[in-house]
């Protein structure tokens, strides 16, 4: 592409494309990427950036992976898509079998959906339909956590943090749910049982109207990159059993090793009633998600009126996406992923910890392949993005957070570059605010 073609491509895009959480035209220019391989993104002008974001948790094996490429090409030559209503295909069969094998034992039934938000909608509907089938149609609402994030569709928004989600803006269109206080004990802290008080009180008061509790296990991602104690999940699991509500674990960000365990629920040794999977499910190749549940839920729904689960996306179980997911899971489990993630963790600690006492920095935290610098003040991306771009690294700070969740193939040197760029961004943010 020559410079003139590039300019007209970019001008058209600026005018007509709406980007995530952005205005039109965008207030901050988007970076044109024309290729991606391994850890690197190739800019239109030929520069290379090391990717610190793995495209929002998804690209865990790096870009342009030969095994994933081959799996998709092979499936492409068989069938790129067939409807899943009344039809089935080998890629779906293999994927659901694999997911049942690797998720906690009680989870036996897989509903494939087309994005994370949709899998959350599916999970909420499953919980409601389960209680309906059990003769408790009054259980239609949910309890979620403050600081939680579960997606951008309206059901998912209703269970996300009311302030981050700007619930006031959508006040009359969102379902009213209950929000318990977010757990305060950090992942490595000494668990304070008081963290569960707010949740316990809501359950005690409203359990006969509550179908389920939905949480992101261990890591509250988009709501603040907070890492909380496994004791909270254990306690919550007990509370849900005691009050007869389903526990929905939204693992969309944490699944497939990100926190150092294959699924974050494993830190607490619990199995939820429904687990939502997404993002890294296809190694970041295609959009695909899943709501995985127990036979108690799937059989109860199937054995009562209307006898079917009322959901069915057009592109459900898309064969190309299933093929990518099967290949991604195989590549992950065939790799020494636990060692790789532990090494990334150590590299993030080593690179970030020295900045804990820098003025303007509130907290440094690392869990698995996630590294976070929390600032005292919101970071102005437009003012600081030169700091990481100049270092040849792609980051995307938001609010007070400068953070990374790199692909698991990141080398020690990649992690050094990424943490150096994060620290340069801190300096730029502090200098900018004066
Ligand atoms: C990203 C995310 C979602 C939404 O997934 P989409 O594929 O963007 O719809 C839901 N829950 C969590 C925890 C997420 O991180």
Tab-separated table of C-alpha atoms and ligand atoms in Angstrom:
chain	number	residue	atom	x	y	z
A	1	UNK	CA	0.000	0.000	0.000
A	2	UNK	CA	1.492	3.364	-0.981
A	3	UNK	CA	1.223	6.511	1.099
A	4	UNK	CA	-1.694	7.993	-0.850
A	5	UNK	CA	-3.746	4.778	-0.656
A	6	UNK	CA	-2.960	4.649	3.030
A	7	UNK	CA	-4.104	8.217	3.629
A	8	UNK	CA	-7.424	7.694	1.847
A	9	UNK	CA	-8.009	4.385	3.647
A	10	UNK	CA	-7.392	6.037	6.976
A	11	UNK	CA	-9.486	9.112	6.195
A	12	UNK	CA	-12.483	6.976	5.210
A	13	UNK	CA	-12.083	4.896	8.329
A	14	UNK	CA	-11.848	7.931	10.594
A	15	UNK	CA	-15.066	9.279	9.208
A	16	UNK	CA	-17.188	6.120	9.087
A	17	UNK	CA	-15.943	3.533	11.579
A	18	UNK	CA	-17.134	3.569	15.166
A	19	UNK	CA	-14.476	2.147	17.521
A	20	UNK	CA	-15.079	0.631	20.982
A	21	UNK	CA	-15.931	3.235	23.625
A	22	UNK	CA	-15.083	6.021	21.170
A	23	UNK	CA	-16.583	9.006	19.426
A	24	UNK	CA	-16.831	9.692	15.681
A	25	UNK	CA	-14.401	10.830	14.477
A	26	UNK	CA	-12.250	9.400	17.299
A	27	UNK	CA	-10.692	11.815	19.813
A	28	UNK	CA	-7.458	9.816	19.751
A	29	UNK	CA	-6.131	8.511	16.424
A	30	UNK	CA	-6.258	4.717	16.013
A	31	UNK	CA	-3.026	2.979	15.076
A	32	UNK	CA	-3.125	1.270	11.660
A	33	UNK	CA	-1.933	-2.348	11.905
A	34	UNK	CA	-1.328	-4.240	8.646
A	35	UNK	CA	0.109	-7.490	9.955
A	36	UNK	CA	0.740	-9.455	13.125
A	37	UNK	CA	3.039	-12.363	13.953
A	38	UNK	CA	4.020	-13.884	17.286
A	39	UNK	CA	4.320	-11.071	19.839
A	40	UNK	CA	4.482	-8.265	17.276
A	41	UNK	CA	2.062	-5.973	15.510
A	42	UNK	CA	3.238	-4.428	12.263
A	43	UNK	CA	2.287	-0.796	11.682
A	44	UNK	CA	1.427	0.530	8.242
A	45	UNK	CA	4.647	2.577	8.239
A	46	UNK	CA	6.708	-0.562	8.845
A	47	UNK	CA	7.344	-0.087	12.570
A	48	UNK	CA	6.842	-3.076	14.878
A	49	UNK	CA	5.193	-3.016	18.292
A	50	UNK	CA	5.429	-5.728	20.948
A	51	UNK	CA	1.873	-6.443	21.977
A	52	UNK	CA	1.293	-6.107	25.713
A	53	UNK	CA	-2.494	-6.564	25.446
A	54	UNK	CA	-2.904	-9.847	23.515
A	55	UNK	CA	-5.908	-8.180	21.882
A	56	UNK	CA	-7.956	-7.995	25.097
A	57	UNK	CA	-6.866	-11.265	26.762
A	58	UNK	CA	-7.531	-13.342	23.650
A	59	UNK	CA	-4.340	-14.002	21.659
A	60	UNK	CA	-2.637	-16.327	24.163
A	61	UNK	CA	-0.352	-18.095	21.640
A	62	UNK	CA	0.645	-14.992	19.684
A	63	UNK	CA	-0.514	-13.949	16.220
A	64	UNK	CA	-0.386	-16.012	13.066
A	65	UNK	CA	0.240	-19.318	14.810
A	66	UNK	CA	0.994	-22.107	12.306
A	67	UNK	CA	-1.073	-24.770	14.131
A	68	UNK	CA	-4.139	-22.556	14.454
A	69	UNK	CA	-3.760	-21.329	10.876
A	70	UNK	CA	-3.639	-24.911	9.602
A	71	UNK	CA	-6.646	-26.002	11.694
A	72	UNK	CA	-8.789	-23.193	10.290
A	73	UNK	CA	-7.608	-23.810	6.722
A	74	UNK	CA	-8.406	-27.488	7.067
A	75	UNK	CA	-11.901	-26.726	8.374
A	76	UNK	CA	-12.394	-24.071	5.673
A	77	UNK	CA	-11.926	-26.752	3.044
A	78	UNK	CA	-14.602	-28.952	4.696
A	79	UNK	CA	-17.322	-26.469	5.704
A	80	UNK	CA	-16.956	-22.900	6.930
A	81	UNK	CA	-20.439	-22.853	8.368
A	82	UNK	CA	-23.594	-24.905	8.821
A	83	UNK	CA	-26.538	-24.100	11.027
A	84	UNK	CA	-26.546	-25.867	14.411
A	85	UNK	CA	-30.329	-26.199	14.545
A	86	UNK	CA	-31.128	-29.779	13.551
A	87	UNK	CA	-27.564	-30.314	12.285
A	88	UNK	CA	-24.316	-31.195	14.001
A	89	UNK	CA	-20.679	-31.458	12.905
A	90	UNK	CA	-17.420	-33.046	14.115
A	91	UNK	CA	-15.727	-29.792	15.160
A	92	UNK	CA	-18.555	-28.964	17.575
A	93	UNK	CA	-18.535	-32.528	18.906
A	94	UNK	CA	-14.812	-32.490	19.559
A	95	UNK	CA	-14.902	-29.042	21.159
A	96	UNK	CA	-17.734	-29.713	23.612
A	97	UNK	CA	-16.121	-32.999	24.629
A	98	UNK	CA	-12.842	-31.194	25.261
A	99	UNK	CA	-14.485	-28.406	27.263
A	100	UNK	CA	-16.315	-30.911	29.471
A	101	UNK	CA	-13.009	-32.719	30.044
A	102	UNK	CA	-11.026	-29.655	31.144
A	103	UNK	CA	-13.626	-27.674	33.119
A	104	UNK	CA	-14.493	-28.710	36.726
A	105	UNK	CA	-16.118	-32.172	36.852
A	106	UNK	CA	-19.782	-31.261	37.541
A	107	UNK	CA	-19.934	-29.184	34.323
A	108	UNK	CA	-21.237	-31.512	31.599
A	109	UNK	CA	-23.308	-29.543	29.074
A	110	UNK	CA	-21.957	-26.892	26.718
A	111	UNK	CA	-24.000	-24.145	25.058
A	112	UNK	CA	-21.848	-22.453	22.411
A	113	UNK	CA	-22.498	-18.757	21.834
A	114	UNK	CA	-21.053	-16.156	19.527
A	115	UNK	CA	-19.481	-13.707	21.987
A	116	UNK	CA	-18.758	-13.336	25.665
A	117	UNK	CA	-21.678	-10.994	26.282
A	118	UNK	CA	-24.054	-13.441	24.597
A	119	UNK	CA	-22.769	-16.310	26.762
A	120	UNK	CA	-23.568	-14.162	29.801
A	121	UNK	CA	-27.103	-13.578	28.487
A	122	UNK	CA	-27.380	-17.322	27.938
A	123	UNK	CA	-26.169	-18.050	31.493
A	124	UNK	CA	-28.719	-15.635	32.987
A	125	UNK	CA	-31.539	-17.164	30.937
A	126	UNK	CA	-30.431	-20.695	31.877
A	127	UNK	CA	-30.595	-19.821	35.569
A	128	UNK	CA	-34.080	-18.315	35.219
A	129	UNK	CA	-35.338	-21.250	33.181
A	130	UNK	CA	-33.829	-23.722	35.666
A	131	UNK	CA	-35.821	-22.259	38.569
A	132	UNK	CA	-38.919	-22.032	36.390
A	133	UNK	CA	-38.543	-25.758	35.689
A	134	UNK	CA	-38.168	-26.340	39.429
A	135	UNK	CA	-41.505	-24.611	40.018
A	136	UNK	CA	-40.020	-21.343	41.245
A	137	UNK	CA	-40.866	-18.808	38.538
A	138	UNK	CA	-40.367	-15.963	41.050
A	139	UNK	CA	-36.600	-16.399	40.895
A	140	UNK	CA	-35.779	-14.046	38.005
A	141	UNK	CA	-33.210	-11.603	39.364
A	142	UNK	CA	-29.479	-11.699	40.038
A	143	UNK	CA	-26.905	-10.509	42.506
A	144	UNK	CA	-23.628	-9.293	41.057
A	145	UNK	CA	-20.598	-7.498	42.464
A	146	UNK	CA	-19.754	-3.840	42.406
A	147	UNK	CA	-16.713	-3.309	40.163
A	148	UNK	CA	-17.837	-6.305	38.096
A	149	UNK	CA	-17.935	-6.387	34.297
A	150	UNK	CA	-19.891	-8.951	32.294
A	151	UNK	CA	-20.300	-7.428	28.841
A	152	UNK	CA	-22.133	-4.772	26.877
A	153	UNK	CA	-25.517	-6.283	25.999
A	154	UNK	CA	-28.344	-5.168	28.237
A	155	UNK	CA	-28.652	-8.254	30.456
A	156	UNK	CA	-24.871	-8.299	30.899
A	157	UNK	CA	-24.867	-4.550	31.591
A	158	UNK	CA	-27.511	-4.964	34.272
A	159	UNK	CA	-25.137	-7.206	36.267
A	160	UNK	CA	-22.038	-5.053	35.626
A	161	UNK	CA	-20.914	-2.255	37.958
A	162	UNK	CA	-23.656	0.384	37.992
A	163	UNK	CA	-21.256	3.338	37.896
A	164	UNK	CA	-18.657	2.065	35.402
A	165	UNK	CA	-21.568	0.882	33.249
A	166	UNK	CA	-23.197	4.324	33.455
A	167	UNK	CA	-26.450	2.744	34.605
A	168	UNK	CA	-27.875	6.201	35.228
A	169	UNK	CA	-27.715	6.874	31.485
A	170	UNK	CA	-29.724	3.714	30.777
A	171	UNK	CA	-31.721	3.885	34.001
A	172	UNK	CA	-35.132	2.945	32.608
A	173	UNK	CA	-33.981	0.350	30.102
A	174	UNK	CA	-31.829	-1.907	32.312
A	175	UNK	CA	-33.207	-4.685	34.496
A	176	UNK	CA	-32.872	-3.866	38.185
A	177	UNK	CA	-30.481	-6.296	39.856
A	178	UNK	CA	-28.733	-6.239	43.225
A	179	UNK	CA	-25.051	-5.378	43.588
A	180	UNK	CA	-23.085	-6.610	46.601
A	181	UNK	CA	-19.919	-4.883	47.794
A	182	UNK	CA	-16.788	-6.021	45.931
A	183	UNK	CA	-14.469	-8.257	47.987
A	184	UNK	CA	-11.691	-6.258	49.649
A	185	UNK	CA	-9.159	-8.925	50.675
A	186	UNK	CA	-6.487	-9.099	48.006
A	187	UNK	CA	-5.421	-12.380	46.427
A	188	UNK	CA	-2.365	-12.771	48.662
A	189	UNK	CA	-3.916	-11.205	51.796
A	190	UNK	CA	-5.435	-12.874	54.874
A	191	UNK	CA	-9.057	-13.512	54.051
A	192	UNK	CA	-11.506	-11.383	56.019
A	193	UNK	CA	-14.874	-13.153	56.296
A	194	UNK	CA	-16.468	-9.699	56.582
A	195	UNK	CA	-16.020	-9.415	52.800
A	196	UNK	CA	-19.044	-11.714	52.419
A	197	UNK	CA	-21.399	-9.755	54.683
A	198	UNK	CA	-23.011	-7.622	52.010
A	199	UNK	CA	-23.583	-10.642	49.720
A	200	UNK	CA	-24.906	-12.757	52.616
A	201	UNK	CA	-27.356	-10.026	53.636
A	202	UNK	CA	-28.740	-9.671	50.092
A	203	UNK	CA	-29.121	-13.439	49.743
A	204	UNK	CA	-30.878	-13.742	53.076
A	205	UNK	CA	-33.331	-11.004	52.220
A	206	UNK	CA	-34.037	-11.669	48.532
A	207	UNK	CA	-33.168	-15.326	47.851
A	208	UNK	CA	-36.712	-16.218	46.820
A	209	UNK	CA	-36.404	-13.718	43.958
A	210	UNK	CA	-32.790	-14.560	43.052
A	211	UNK	CA	-31.990	-17.041	40.279
A	212	UNK	CA	-28.234	-16.691	40.522
A	213	UNK	CA	-25.158	-14.830	41.647
A	214	UNK	CA	-22.733	-13.869	38.882
A	215	UNK	CA	-19.091	-12.999	39.531
A	216	UNK	CA	-15.779	-12.877	37.735
A	217	UNK	CA	-13.732	-15.415	39.724
A	218	UNK	CA	-10.554	-13.967	41.360
A	219	UNK	CA	-9.963	-11.154	38.830
A	220	UNK	CA	-12.379	-8.263	38.413
A	221	UNK	CA	-11.094	-7.175	35.015
A	222	UNK	CA	-12.590	-4.218	33.181
A	223	UNK	CA	-14.009	-2.904	36.481
A	224	UNK	CA	-10.544	-2.192	37.880
A	225	UNK	CA	-8.159	-5.143	37.447
A	226	UNK	CA	-8.670	-6.184	41.083
A	227	UNK	CA	-7.361	-9.560	42.317
A	228	UNK	CA	-9.392	-10.890	45.245
A	229	UNK	CA	-8.934	-13.742	47.695
A	230	UNK	CA	-10.040	-17.317	46.838
A	231	UNK	CA	-11.675	-17.433	50.296
A	232	UNK	CA	-14.377	-15.137	48.946
A	233	UNK	CA	-15.259	-17.591	46.165
A	234	UNK	CA	-15.304	-20.520	48.611
A	235	UNK	CA	-17.609	-18.615	50.962
A	236	UNK	CA	-19.810	-17.487	48.079
A	237	UNK	CA	-20.109	-21.065	46.818
A	238	UNK	CA	-21.384	-22.144	50.266
A	239	UNK	CA	-23.812	-19.224	50.457
A	240	UNK	CA	-25.255	-20.069	47.037
A	241	UNK	CA	-25.892	-23.668	48.095
A	242	UNK	CA	-27.441	-22.577	51.372
A	243	UNK	CA	-29.842	-20.094	49.750
A	244	UNK	CA	-30.712	-22.157	46.674
A	245	UNK	CA	-29.317	-19.859	43.999
A	246	UNK	CA	-27.039	-20.794	41.108
A	247	UNK	CA	-23.448	-19.605	41.032
A	248	UNK	CA	-22.370	-18.275	37.627
A	249	UNK	CA	-18.609	-17.861	37.159
A	250	UNK	CA	-17.757	-15.489	34.326
A	251	UNK	CA	-14.318	-16.820	33.314
A	252	UNK	CA	-14.315	-14.995	29.981
A	253	UNK	CA	-11.186	-12.979	30.860
A	254	UNK	CA	-9.528	-15.471	33.236
A	255	UNK	CA	-10.009	-18.735	31.314
A	256	UNK	CA	-7.255	-20.851	29.734
A	257	UNK	CA	-4.412	-20.157	32.126
A	258	UNK	CA	-4.324	-16.387	32.472
A	259	UNK	CA	-4.232	-16.398	36.291
A	260	UNK	CA	-1.811	-19.333	36.511
A	261	UNK	CA	-4.584	-21.956	36.738
A	262	UNK	CA	-6.489	-23.260	33.746
A	263	UNK	CA	-9.637	-21.667	35.233
A	264	UNK	CA	-9.618	-19.096	38.024
A	265	UNK	CA	-12.250	-21.081	40.002
A	266	UNK	CA	-9.505	-23.658	40.604
A	267	UNK	CA	-7.757	-21.235	42.988
A	268	UNK	CA	-10.727	-21.780	45.321
A	269	UNK	CA	-11.315	-25.438	44.411
A	270	UNK	CA	-14.961	-24.772	43.574
A	271	UNK	CA	-17.192	-25.692	40.643
A	272	UNK	CA	-19.864	-23.163	39.687
A	273	UNK	CA	-23.279	-24.178	38.321
A	274	UNK	CA	-22.597	-22.288	35.098
A	275	UNK	CA	-19.231	-21.180	33.726
A	276	UNK	CA	-18.923	-18.609	30.921
A	277	UNK	CA	-15.935	-18.988	28.601
A	278	UNK	CA	-14.769	-16.677	25.825
A	279	UNK	CA	-11.939	-14.383	24.736
A	280	UNK	CA	-8.944	-16.822	24.701
A	281	UNK	CA	-11.222	-19.752	23.784
A	282	UNK	CA	-10.134	-19.606	20.125
A	283	UNK	CA	-6.645	-18.286	20.847
A	284	UNK	CA	-7.966	-14.926	19.690
A	285	UNK	CA	-8.715	-16.073	16.136
A	286	UNK	CA	-12.490	-15.905	15.980
A	287	UNK	CA	-15.347	-14.828	18.149
A	288	UNK	CA	-16.696	-17.771	20.155
A	289	UNK	CA	-17.923	-18.234	23.696
A	290	UNK	CA	-19.630	-20.884	25.781
A	291	UNK	CA	-21.878	-21.290	28.793
A	292	UNK	CA	-20.994	-24.633	30.365
A	293	UNK	CA	-23.358	-26.095	32.947
A	294	UNK	CA	-24.232	-29.154	35.013
A	295	UNK	CA	-26.592	-31.967	34.049
A	296	UNK	CA	-28.720	-30.888	36.995
A	297	UNK	CA	-29.363	-27.615	35.125
A	298	UNK	CA	-29.555	-28.939	31.550
A	299	UNK	CA	-31.673	-32.001	32.417
A	300	UNK	CA	-34.006	-30.094	34.729
A	301	UNK	CA	-34.691	-27.549	31.983
A	302	UNK	CA	-35.150	-30.328	29.416
A	303	UNK	CA	-37.510	-32.396	31.570
A	304	UNK	CA	-39.982	-29.627	32.361
A	305	UNK	CA	-42.243	-27.415	30.288
A	306	UNK	CA	-41.359	-26.139	27.611
A	307	UNK	CA	-38.690	-28.893	27.484
A	308	UNK	CA	-36.200	-26.843	25.487
A	309	UNK	CA	-33.801	-24.033	26.259
A	310	UNK	CA	-35.015	-20.865	24.594
A	311	UNK	CA	-31.901	-19.608	22.818
A	312	UNK	CA	-30.190	-20.235	19.465
A	313	UNK	CA	-27.736	-17.852	17.801
A	314	UNK	CA	-27.548	-17.947	13.988
A	315	UNK	CA	-23.820	-18.637	14.049
A	316	UNK	CA	-23.955	-21.044	16.994
A	317	UNK	CA	-21.035	-23.514	16.973
A	318	UNK	CA	-19.508	-22.002	13.840
A	319	UNK	CA	-17.165	-24.741	12.556
A	320	UNK	CA	-14.224	-22.420	11.822
A	321	UNK	CA	-14.402	-21.028	15.349
A	322	UNK	CA	-14.730	-24.531	16.826
A	323	UNK	CA	-11.679	-25.678	14.829
A	324	UNK	CA	-9.673	-22.705	16.101
A	325	UNK	CA	-10.754	-23.447	19.686
A	326	UNK	CA	-9.833	-27.141	19.486
A	327	UNK	CA	-6.396	-26.226	18.086
A	328	UNK	CA	-5.868	-23.482	20.669
A	329	UNK	CA	-6.681	-25.785	23.589
A	330	UNK	CA	-4.356	-28.451	22.163
A	331	UNK	CA	-1.499	-25.959	21.691
A	332	UNK	CA	-2.006	-24.691	25.252
A	333	UNK	CA	-2.162	-28.092	26.942
A	334	UNK	CA	0.765	-29.458	24.880
A	335	UNK	CA	2.920	-26.525	26.031
A	336	UNK	CA	4.565	-26.086	29.446
A	337	UNK	CA	1.997	-23.320	30.037
A	338	UNK	CA	2.230	-23.331	33.826
A	339	UNK	CA	5.991	-22.774	33.664
A	340	UNK	CA	5.642	-20.143	30.939
A	341	UNK	CA	3.077	-18.198	32.935
A	342	UNK	CA	5.118	-18.490	36.144
A	343	UNK	CA	8.125	-17.080	34.257
A	344	UNK	CA	6.014	-14.214	32.892
A	345	UNK	CA	4.787	-13.563	36.434
A	346	UNK	CA	8.347	-13.343	37.763
A	347	UNK	CA	9.339	-11.031	34.896
A	348	UNK	CA	6.371	-8.742	35.555
A	349	UNK	CA	7.195	-8.621	39.290
A	350	UNK	CA	10.846	-7.855	38.599
A	351	UNK	CA	10.033	-5.147	36.078
A	352	UNK	CA	7.171	-3.436	37.918
A	353	UNK	CA	7.896	-3.824	41.652
A	354	UNK	CA	10.666	-1.152	41.693
A	355	UNK	CA	7.985	1.405	40.756
A	356	UNK	CA	5.801	0.713	43.806
A	357	UNK	CA	7.156	3.743	45.679
A	358	UNK	CA	7.205	6.212	42.792
A	359	UNK	CA	4.980	9.194	43.522
A	360	UNK	CA	1.725	8.977	41.601
A	361	UNK	CA	1.669	5.157	41.805
A	362	UNK	CA	-0.943	3.722	44.169
A	363	UNK	CA	-0.360	-0.006	43.738
A	364	UNK	CA	1.556	-2.623	41.760
A	365	UNK	CA	0.003	-6.063	41.420
A	366	UNK	CA	0.798	-9.202	39.465
A	367	UNK	CA	-1.171	-12.437	39.144
A	368	UNK	CA	-0.313	-15.097	36.589
A	369	UNK	CA	0.277	-13.349	33.254
A	370	UNK	CA	-1.369	-10.087	34.355
A	371	UNK	CA	0.652	-7.068	35.497
A	372	UNK	CA	-0.985	-3.883	36.760
A	373	UNK	CA	0.205	-0.437	37.771
A	374	UNK	CA	-2.620	1.459	39.446
A	375	UNK	CA	-2.057	5.220	39.497
A	376	UNK	CA	-3.502	7.726	41.975
A	377	UNK	CA	-5.057	9.698	39.112
A	378	UNK	CA	-6.653	8.774	35.781
A	379	UNK	CA	-4.121	8.530	32.946
A	380	UNK	CA	-4.667	10.768	29.919
A	381	UNK	CA	-3.999	8.313	27.067
A	382	UNK	CA	-3.666	11.041	24.421
A	383	UNK	CA	-0.962	12.704	26.486
A	384	UNK	CA	1.052	9.569	27.309
A	385	UNK	CA	0.674	7.155	24.395
A	386	UNK	CA	3.943	8.344	22.835
A	387	UNK	CA	5.724	6.864	25.884
A	388	UNK	CA	4.929	3.238	25.047
A	389	UNK	CA	4.743	3.649	21.271
A	390	UNK	CA	8.259	5.172	21.283
A	391	UNK	CA	9.403	2.131	23.264
A	392	UNK	CA	7.950	-0.100	20.520
A	393	UNK	CA	5.230	-1.532	22.758
A	394	UNK	CA	1.445	-1.607	22.445
A	395	UNK	CA	-0.454	-0.896	25.647
A	396	UNK	CA	-3.850	0.562	26.294
A	397	UNK	CA	-4.082	2.224	29.693
A	398	UNK	CA	-7.582	2.920	30.940
A	399	UNK	CA	-8.679	5.157	33.762
A	400	UNK	CA	-6.035	4.829	36.547
A	401	UNK	CA	-4.602	1.585	35.185
A	402	UNK	CA	-1.497	0.897	33.119
A	403	UNK	CA	-1.570	-2.843	32.647
A	404	UNK	CA	-0.495	-5.791	30.532
A	405	UNK	CA	-1.730	-9.324	29.848
A	406	UNK	CA	0.762	-10.588	27.252
A	407	UNK	CA	0.584	-13.760	25.179
A	408	UNK	CA	2.023	-16.822	26.946
A	409	UNK	CA	4.812	-17.032	24.353
A	410	UNK	CA	6.333	-13.788	25.704
A	411	UNK	CA	10.066	-14.167	26.357
A	412	UNK	CA	11.958	-12.658	29.271
A	413	UNK	CA	13.139	-9.941	26.899
A	414	UNK	CA	9.579	-9.199	25.679
A	415	UNK	CA	8.448	-8.816	29.299
A	416	UNK	CA	11.371	-6.489	30.045
A	417	UNK	CA	10.395	-4.316	27.078
A	418	UNK	CA	6.747	-4.286	28.120
A	419	UNK	CA	7.416	-3.442	31.786
A	420	UNK	CA	9.931	-0.754	30.742
A	421	UNK	CA	7.289	0.806	28.499
A	422	UNK	CA	4.749	0.661	31.363
A	423	UNK	CA	7.213	2.438	33.641
A	424	UNK	CA	7.953	5.070	30.969
A	425	UNK	CA	4.201	5.590	30.736
A	426	UNK	CA	4.079	6.187	34.500
A	427	UNK	CA	6.802	8.826	34.135
A	428	UNK	CA	4.957	10.482	31.248
A	429	UNK	CA	1.666	10.430	33.183
A	430	UNK	CA	3.286	11.974	36.276
A	431	UNK	CA	5.122	14.592	34.190
A	432	UNK	CA	1.953	15.467	32.311
A	433	UNK	CA	0.004	16.114	35.500
A	434	UNK	CA	2.995	18.015	36.936
B	1	LIG	C1	-14.814	-9.250	27.720
B	1	LIG	C2	-15.683	-9.772	28.796
B	1	LIG	C3	-17.041	-10.032	28.561
B	1	LIG	C4	-17.717	-9.743	27.234
B	1	LIG	O1	-17.212	-10.504	26.197
B	1	LIG	P1	-17.435	-9.995	24.654
B	1	LIG	O2	-16.870	-11.092	23.834
B	1	LIG	O3	-16.682	-8.696	24.551
B	1	LIG	O4	-18.890	-9.813	24.485
B	1	LIG	C5	-17.779	-10.561	29.599
B	1	LIG	N1	-17.231	-10.821	30.804
B	1	LIG	C6	-15.931	-10.578	31.055
B	1	LIG	C7	-15.365	-10.921	32.392
B	1	LIG	C8	-15.118	-10.031	30.069
B	1	LIG	O5	-13.829	-9.769	30.344
